[in-house]
Structure formats: C-alpha cells, structure tokens
Amino acid sequence: MATTYSNDVLTMLQKTETVAAATTLTAADSGKVYILDAAAGATITLPALADGLRFRFVVGAAFATTNWVIASAEGDNINGIIADMGSTVAGVPAAGEDQINFVNSAETIGDYVDLICDYGNSQWLVSGMCTANGGITATDPS
C-alpha cells in the first residue's frame, strides 16, 4: 500500500508575519508563523476555537520590558507541554491554562510554541521549546 504524505506543516511554515504590537487573530489568520519582534512584548489573542486552526509563535528579537502573551479567547483551555532546555525538569506542563508567556528576562531568539485547535475536545494543544529555564510559561492568571 502506498503512503500518502500531507504538506500541511510545510504549507504552514511558509506563511510568516511579523508582530510588533497587541493583536487579535481571526480564523483567517490560521496557518501562519508569527515572528515576535518588538522591544516590549504585547498580548496576542487567539480566535475562538474552530476546527483546523493552527498557529506558531517564534521569538524573533530580544525584548526587555514586558512578556509576549498568547491568550485564549475562551480561557482555561490550553493543554500540552513545552520543552525547557535550561532545566532538569522535563518540561512546562499546561493544563487548563489561559495563556502562554514568552518571558522577557529569559527569552531566546528561536524559542517557539505551536498551538493547534482540538475542536472536538474544546481545547488548544500546545507544544514548544525554549532554551532558558522559564523562557516560556503557561499560566492561568484569573
């Protein structure tokens, strides 16, 4: 039997957009890689859950004053893991969190997270990697 390969990931990785200020994404923004590129972080709000949505966020420049925050529109629905290369801990677990934070004092250019909508289970699945201990955190501030 022949194996069929999908180029969805390759297609996703070909679309990039630089973000330098607070942004609210829509479903039409799905499939892009967002390069975080500003001296001060801001909040990027994900769209409401919908089947097939996916986003990647990558640190493109060091930021010094505030975190970049990726926030769920619904809250309490980000689940997954972020590999933390600067720690003896296996990773940062995300369970029912509201947001992902690229931390201003610990970020490294190239740190990233992927968020994929699992619409059937009403959640965002996160995976990612950071170089420094605490470079990316998952929190529920409410």
Coordinates of C-alpha atoms in Angstrom, one line a residue:
M1 CA 0.0 0.0 0.0
A2 CA 1.4 3.4 -0.9
T3 CA 2.0 6.0 1.8
T4 CA 0.4 9.4 1.3
Y5 CA 2.2 12.5 2.8
S6 CA 0.5 15.7 3.6
N7 CA 2.3 19.0 3.1
D8 CA 0.1 20.9 5.7
V9 CA 3.1 21.5 8.0
L10 CA 5.3 22.7 5.2
T11 CA 2.5 25.0 3.9
M12 CA 2.0 26.4 7.4
L13 CA 5.7 27.1 7.8
Q14 CA 5.9 29.1 4.5
K15 CA 3.5 31.8 5.7
T16 CA 5.1 34.3 8.1
E17 CA 4.1 37.6 9.6
T18 CA 6.0 39.8 12.0
V19 CA 4.1 41.0 15.0
A20 CA 5.2 44.1 16.9
A21 CA 2.1 45.1 18.9
A22 CA -1.0 43.7 20.5
T23 CA -3.1 41.7 18.0
T24 CA -6.3 39.7 18.0
L25 CA -6.2 36.9 15.5
T26 CA -9.1 35.6 13.5
A27 CA -9.7 32.2 11.9
A28 CA -8.5 33.6 8.6
D29 CA -5.0 34.0 10.2
S30 CA -4.7 30.3 10.8
G31 CA -1.7 28.6 9.3
K32 CA 0.8 31.4 9.8
V33 CA 4.1 31.6 11.7
Y34 CA 4.1 34.8 13.8
I35 CA 7.6 36.3 14.5
L36 CA 7.5 38.2 17.8
D37 CA 9.6 41.3 17.0
A38 CA 9.4 44.3 19.4
A39 CA 11.4 45.7 22.3
A40 CA 8.3 45.4 24.5
G41 CA 6.0 42.4 24.5
A42 CA 2.3 42.5 24.0
T43 CA -0.8 40.2 24.0
I44 CA -1.9 38.2 21.0
T45 CA -5.4 36.8 21.5
L46 CA -6.3 33.6 19.7
P47 CA -9.6 33.4 17.9
A48 CA -12.5 31.3 19.2
L49 CA -12.0 27.6 18.9
A50 CA -12.8 26.3 15.4
D51 CA -11.8 23.1 13.6
G52 CA -8.5 23.1 11.8
L53 CA -6.9 26.3 13.4
R54 CA -3.2 26.3 14.0
F55 CA -0.6 28.9 14.8
R56 CA 3.2 29.1 15.5
F57 CA 4.8 31.9 17.5
V58 CA 8.6 32.4 17.4
V59 CA 10.8 34.9 19.3
G60 CA 12.5 36.9 16.5
A61 CA 14.2 39.6 18.7
A62 CA 15.0 40.1 22.3
F63 CA 12.5 42.1 24.3
A64 CA 13.3 43.8 27.5
T65 CA 10.4 45.2 29.3
T66 CA 7.2 43.0 29.2
N67 CA 6.3 39.5 28.2
W68 CA 4.7 38.4 25.0
V69 CA 1.5 36.7 25.9
I70 CA -0.5 34.3 23.8
A71 CA -4.1 34.3 25.3
S72 CA -7.0 32.0 24.7
A73 CA -10.2 33.9 23.8
E74 CA -12.2 31.4 26.0
G75 CA -9.6 30.8 28.7
D76 CA -8.8 27.7 30.7
N77 CA -8.4 25.5 27.6
I78 CA -4.7 25.4 26.7
N79 CA -3.2 22.0 27.4
G80 CA 0.1 20.4 26.4
I81 CA 3.8 20.7 27.1
I82 CA 6.7 23.0 26.4
A83 CA 10.3 21.5 26.5
D84 CA 12.5 23.6 28.7
M85 CA 16.2 23.0 27.7
G86 CA 17.6 25.0 30.6
S87 CA 16.1 22.9 33.4
T88 CA 16.3 19.4 34.8
V89 CA 12.5 19.3 34.6
A90 CA 11.1 17.5 31.6
G91 CA 9.0 20.5 30.5
V92 CA 6.4 23.0 31.4
P93 CA 3.0 21.3 31.6
A94 CA 0.0 23.3 30.5
A95 CA -3.3 22.0 31.9
G96 CA -6.4 24.2 31.6
E97 CA -4.3 27.4 31.3
D98 CA -5.4 30.8 29.9
Q99 CA -2.2 31.9 28.3
I100 CA 1.3 31.1 27.2
N101 CA 4.0 33.6 28.2
F102 CA 7.3 34.3 26.4
V103 CA 9.1 35.7 29.5
N104 CA 11.0 38.9 28.9
S105 CA 14.0 38.1 31.1
A106 CA 14.5 34.6 29.9
E107 CA 13.6 34.5 26.2
T108 CA 16.0 33.4 23.5
I109 CA 15.6 34.1 19.8
G110 CA 14.1 31.0 18.3
D111 CA 12.0 29.9 21.3
Y112 CA 8.6 28.8 19.9
V113 CA 5.2 27.4 20.6
D114 CA 2.7 25.7 18.3
L115 CA -1.0 25.9 19.1
I116 CA -3.4 23.5 17.3
C117 CA -7.1 23.6 17.9
D118 CA -8.6 20.3 19.1
Y119 CA -12.2 21.4 18.4
G120 CA -13.8 18.1 19.4
N121 CA -12.3 18.4 22.9
S122 CA -12.7 22.2 23.2
Q123 CA -9.0 22.9 23.7
W124 CA -5.8 24.4 22.3
L125 CA -3.0 21.8 22.2
V126 CA 0.4 23.5 22.8
S127 CA 3.8 22.2 22.2
G128 CA 7.0 24.2 22.0
M129 CA 10.6 24.6 23.1
C130 CA 12.6 27.3 24.9
T131 CA 16.4 27.5 25.6
A132 CA 16.5 29.1 29.1
N133 CA 14.8 27.8 32.2
G134 CA 11.5 29.7 32.5
G135 CA 11.7 31.2 29.0
I136 CA 8.1 30.1 28.3
T137 CA 5.5 29.6 31.0
A138 CA 1.8 28.5 30.9
T139 CA -0.4 30.4 33.4
D140 CA -4.0 30.9 34.5
P141 CA -4.0 34.5 35.9
S142 CA -7.7 34.6 36.6

